[in-house]
Backbone as a ProteinNet text record, in pm:
[ID]
protein_1_A
[PRIMARY]
MPDYRVTLEAAWTVKDVTTTQDVIGIAVSEAGKRLHPSAKFVDVDVMVMPCPYCGDEINSALVVARTGMVGLLLSMKVFNAEGEDHAERIAKSVIGKAVRDIPLATYCIDTIEGEEHA
[TERTIARY]
1991.6	1877.4	1916.2	1869.2	1908.9	1836.1	1895.1	1835	1782.1	1677.8	1614.1	1589.2	1584.1	1533.7	1402.1	1293	1158.4	1111.2	1065.7	1015.5	868.8	786.6	643.2	607.9	512.6	464.4	335.6	319.7	204.1	140.5	8.1	-66.3	-112.1	-43.4	-68.3	-150.3	-265.6	-349.4	-339.7	-348.5	-340.2	-448.4	-527.3	-633.4	-588.9	-654.7	-634.6	-492	-446.9	-316.2	-334.9	-236.2	-248.5	-138.6	-23.4	85.8	137	204.5	261.1	374.2	448	553.1	493.6	377.1	308.2	267.8	206.7	158.9	276.4	387.7	505	559.8	577	630.1	542.5	412.9	319.9	315.2	311.2	303.5	426.7	544.9	668.4	671.2	629.5	626.7	527.5	405.7	305.2	351.8	411.5	461	568	660.3	765	709.7	608.2	547.8	478	409.9	337	429.2	544.4	639.8	728.8	734.9	821	737.3	770.2	892.7	883.8	763.9	750.3	823.2	834.8	900.7	996	1079.1	1167.6	1277.8	1293.9	1395.1	1346.1	1224.8	1169.3	1211.7	1267.6	1307.4	1188.3	1169.2	1059.1	1118.2	1075	1118.7	997.8	1009	903.3	928.5	824.4	837.1	861.8	937.9	957.1	912.1	872	830.4	879	888.7	936.7	828.8	870.1	779.7	740.6	611.1	570.6	616.8	657.2	697.9	848.2	923.1	1067.2	1149.5	1089.6	1161.4	1235.3	1244.2	1308.8	1225.3	1290.5	1218.3	1146.6	1021.3	941.3	880.4	848.2	784.4	643.3	600.7	466.4	369.2	334.7	241.4	141	19.5	-89.2	-180	-227	-322.6	-442.5	-561.1	-686.9	-787.3	-853.5	-956.2	-904.7	-783.5	-720.2	-697.2	-698.5	-666.1	-549.4	-446.1	-326.7	-303.1	-235.5	-192.4	-48.1	31.5	172.1	206.1	287.4	336.4	462	459.4	576.2	632.6	763.2	829.3	872.8	826.6	860.1	943.2	1068.8	1154.7	1218.9	1240	1301.3	1379.8	1477.6	1553	1480.2	1472.2	1414.2	1524.7	1559.9	1669.7	1618.6	1695.4	1671.1	1531.9	1486.5	1356.9	1374.5	1269.5	1273.2	1272	1232.2	1227.5	1166.3	1151.7	1096.2	953.6	871.1	732.2	725	810.3	813.3	859	963.1	1011.7	903.1	828.6	720.2	610.9	573	469.4	514.3	641.9	695.1	689.5	736.9	739.3	597.6	505.2	367.2	304.5	338.9	285.6	340.1	471.5	534.7	490.3	502	467.3	317	239.6	93.8	36.7	98.9	52.3	71.8	179.4	209.3	123.9	90.7	13.3	-114.7	-199.6	-316.1	-406.7	-439.5	-540.1	-479.6	-352.2	-284.3	-270	-314.4	-297.5	-150.5	-111.1	26.8	30.5	135	159.5	310.3	349.6	491.6	550.8	659.9	730.8	848.2	932.4	1041.3	1095.4	1158.9	1223.8	1362.7	1465.9	1604.1	1673.2	1752.6	1833	1956.2	1987	2105.5	2217.8	2320.6	2434	2549.1	2607.5	2732.5	2732.8	2618.9	2614.1	2598.4	2685	2678.2	2588.5	2514.4	2433.6	2451.5	2423.9	2445.3	2333.6
-2031.3	-2005.9	-1900.8	-1917.8	-1825.2	-1691.2	-1595	-1462.8	-1451.2	-1370.4	-1356	-1209.7	-1178.2	-1048.9	-1081.5	-1029.7	-1053.4	-925.7	-940.4	-827.3	-851.3	-754.7	-760.6	-655.3	-686.4	-586.6	-527.6	-397.6	-325.2	-246	-248.3	-168.8	-41.5	69	195.6	287.6	332.1	423	564.7	660.5	802.4	874.3	954.8	1029.3	1170.2	1226.4	1364.5	1390	1307.7	1326.3	1333.2	1389.3	1401.9	1329.3	1304.9	1238.8	1118.6	1029.7	913	954.2	1059.6	1106.2	1157.2	1223.7	1268.9	1150.3	1049.6	935.3	859.3	847.8	780.2	857.9	988.1	1070.3	1067.8	1080.9	1082.6	945.7	838.2	703.3	670.6	701.6	674.7	757.9	882.8	969.1	917.9	882.5	830.9	700.7	612.5	485.8	511.2	601.5	634.3	689.6	775.6	833	726.1	632.6	529.9	425	405.2	307.1	364.7	496.8	560.4	599.4	577.8	521.1	371.1	312.4	172.7	74	103.1	11.2	87.8	173.3	258.1	179.4	52.9	-33.3	-96.9	-65.9	-119.8	-29.5	-90.5	-16.7	-5.4	111.7	137.2	165.8	89.2	108.8	100.4	160.8	154.1	30.8	-48.3	-165.5	-121.3	-199.4	-176.9	-301.6	-282.5	-394.3	-367.7	-472.2	-449.4	-385.5	-291.3	-229.9	-336.6	-352.3	-456.5	-429.1	-306.5	-271.1	-274	-211.8	-200.1	-287.4	-338.5	-422.9	-347.8	-214.5	-136	-143	-120.1	-119.9	13.5	5	124.4	110.8	224.2	223	166.9	98.2	40.1	139.2	242.3	343.8	373.8	406.7	432.4	538.8	630.5	731.7	725.3	707.5	707	787.3	881.7	963.5	1027.9	1084.8	1155.8	1067.1	936.3	841.7	757	748.8	676.1	553.8	457.6	339.7	311.5	280.5	249.5	122.2	39.4	-79.8	-46	-70.8	-46.6	-178.6	-183.7	-297.3	-255.5	-328	-301.6	-419.9	-396	-507.7	-483.3	-593.6	-586.8	-714.5	-703.5	-820.2	-882.3	-1013.3	-1088.7	-1178.4	-1159.5	-1233.2	-1354.8	-1463.6	-1586	-1644.7	-1647.9	-1708.6	-1860.1	-1933.5	-2079.7	-2131	-2047.7	-2085.8	-1973.1	-1995	-1890.8	-1854.2	-1954.4	-1926.3	-1840.7	-1871	-1795	-1651.4	-1636	-1502.1	-1422.5	-1487.3	-1420.5	-1374.1	-1458.4	-1420.2	-1302.5	-1302.4	-1192.3	-1061.8	-1064.9	-943.2	-892.4	-982.2	-939.1	-880.6	-933.9	-880.5	-741.1	-725.1	-595.9	-489.2	-518.8	-420.4	-398.8	-505.8	-495.7	-407.6	-409.2	-322.5	-175.1	-144.8	-5	46.1	-40.6	-0.5	-84	-67.4	-154.3	-174.2	-72.3	-84.5	-100.7	-133.7	-149.9	-299.5	-345.2	-486.6	-523.3	-635.4	-683.3	-824.7	-855.7	-991.3	-1014.9	-1139.7	-1172.1	-1160	-1086.3	-1068.1	-1166	-1167.1	-1264.5	-1275.9	-1389.3	-1414.9	-1467.7	-1398.4	-1438.2	-1468.6	-1574.2	-1607	-1517.4	-1460	-1375.6	-1465.2	-1477.5	-1565.5	-1487	-1539.4	-1489.6	-1346.3	-1291.9	-1154.2	-1155.7	-1087.1	-1077.9	-962.2	-977.7	-868.1	-858	-740.4	-714.9	-769.2
2426.7	2340.5	2235.8	2114.8	2007.4	2014	1943	1927.3	1784.9	1767.8	1637.3	1605.2	1476.2	1428.7	1361.2	1420.3	1368.6	1299.1	1175.1	1098	1066.2	1104.5	1077.7	974	887.7	793.7	848.5	829.9	881	767.6	761.3	663.2	733.3	706.6	777.2	687.7	735.7	657.6	712.9	622	656.5	577.5	645.6	578.2	543.4	443.8	399.7	351	255.5	192.3	41.1	-27.5	-172.8	-249.9	-187.7	-258.8	-180.1	-251.8	-183.8	-89.3	-124	-33.6	97.8	90.9	212.3	299.2	238	315.5	377.5	306.4	361.9	480.7	465.7	574.4	698.4	677.5	790.4	857.9	779.3	836.1	919.4	868.5	943.5	1071.6	1062.6	1180.4	1285.1	1241	1334.5	1398.3	1320	1374.9	1480.2	1450.5	1546.4	1676.9	1666.3	1787.2	1870.5	1804.5	1878.3	1938.3	1878.3	1929.8	2039.5	2051.3	2151.1	2272.3	2392.1	2445.4	2473.9	2470.5	2513.8	2423.9	2295.3	2202.8	2110.7	2170.2	2089.8	2020.6	2054.2	1993.3	1862.9	1820.3	1695.9	1580.6	1475.4	1355.7	1261.5	1202	1108.1	970.5	871	732.7	640.7	523.8	422.7	336.7	314.1	227.8	84.4	12.6	-130.6	-204.5	-328	-411.6	-553.2	-635.1	-772.2	-859.2	-942.7	-1039.3	-1141.9	-1171.6	-1266.2	-1409.9	-1439.6	-1575.4	-1596.3	-1502.8	-1523.9	-1430.5	-1323.7	-1229.5	-1120.8	-1129.9	-1024.7	-896.8	-782.8	-656.2	-637	-593	-565.4	-426.3	-363.7	-232.3	-242.4	-138.1	-136.6	-72.9	-148.9	-100.8	-210.9	-167.6	-260.9	-201.5	-285.4	-242.1	-334.9	-275.5	-349.8	-268.4	-333.2	-268.8	-139.6	-147.6	-35.6	87.7	66.9	173.2	124.5	205.3	164.8	250.6	190.6	264.3	226.4	324.9	301.7	378.9	316.6	384.1	461.6	591	675.4	724.3	743.6	805.2	945.1	1044.3	1184.1	1232.3	1266.4	1304.9	1440.4	1510.8	1643.1	1669.4	1758	1801.6	1919.2	1918.4	2029.7	2083.4	2209	2268.7	2345	2339.3	2416.7	2395.5	2272.3	2241.9	2230.4	2259.7	2253.7	2109.9	2016.5	1876	1795.1	1663.8	1577.4	1615.5	1647.1	1684.9	1810.7	1907.6	2032.1	2006	1922.6	1888	1816.7	1727.2	1655.1	1751.1	1845.4	1942.8	2029.2	2068.4	2149.8	2069.9	1945.7	1862.7	1836.6	1804.2	1779.3	1905	2020.7	2145.9	2173.9	2163.5	2193.9	2094.5	1965.5	1863.5	1859.1	1873.7	1869.8	1979.5	2097.6	2206.5	2173.4	2101.2	2067.5	1952.3	1858.2	1739	1732.2	1829.8	1851.3	1730	1657.6	1551.9	1412.5	1404.2	1276	1246.4	1127.4	1092.9	1078.3	1138.3	1134.2	1078.1	1004	955.3	959.8	975.2	979.5	840	829.2	702.3	694.4	798.6	803.5	946	971.5	1100	1068.7	1116.5	1090.7	1222.2	1223.4	1340	1340.2	1454.8	1470.8	1520	1440.3	1471.1	1532.2	1638	1691	1739.8	1779	1827.6	1978.6	2048	2193.4	2233.5	2341.2	2393.7	2543	2594.8	2736.8	2820.6
[MASK]
++++++++++++++++++++++++++++++++++++++++++++++++++++++++++++++++++++++++++++++++++++++++++++++++++++++++++++++++++++++

């Protein structure tokens, strides 16, 4: 059975912040705390998107009325899944239990080729 890397996108909100750097730092820290120790194997990254004006990549964070939202990417390896749908359900179950009240959506599912695991 193949192995997969499943990446989910999460909309993380943070209250009482003033800058996008604050909301990014707090969101990554809170996500890490909620994923540890039950899901410490989940990688946390900040989503990037293209700037509509210059095309450069920018962080997906926004602050309005001292409330911030940042897009996070939560990814994990799923071993011996029956298929992509099965790997997606496993990842949503594991990550969803750790971050119960955070909206999650599938970002991408990649097959891991030729990697041995213990």
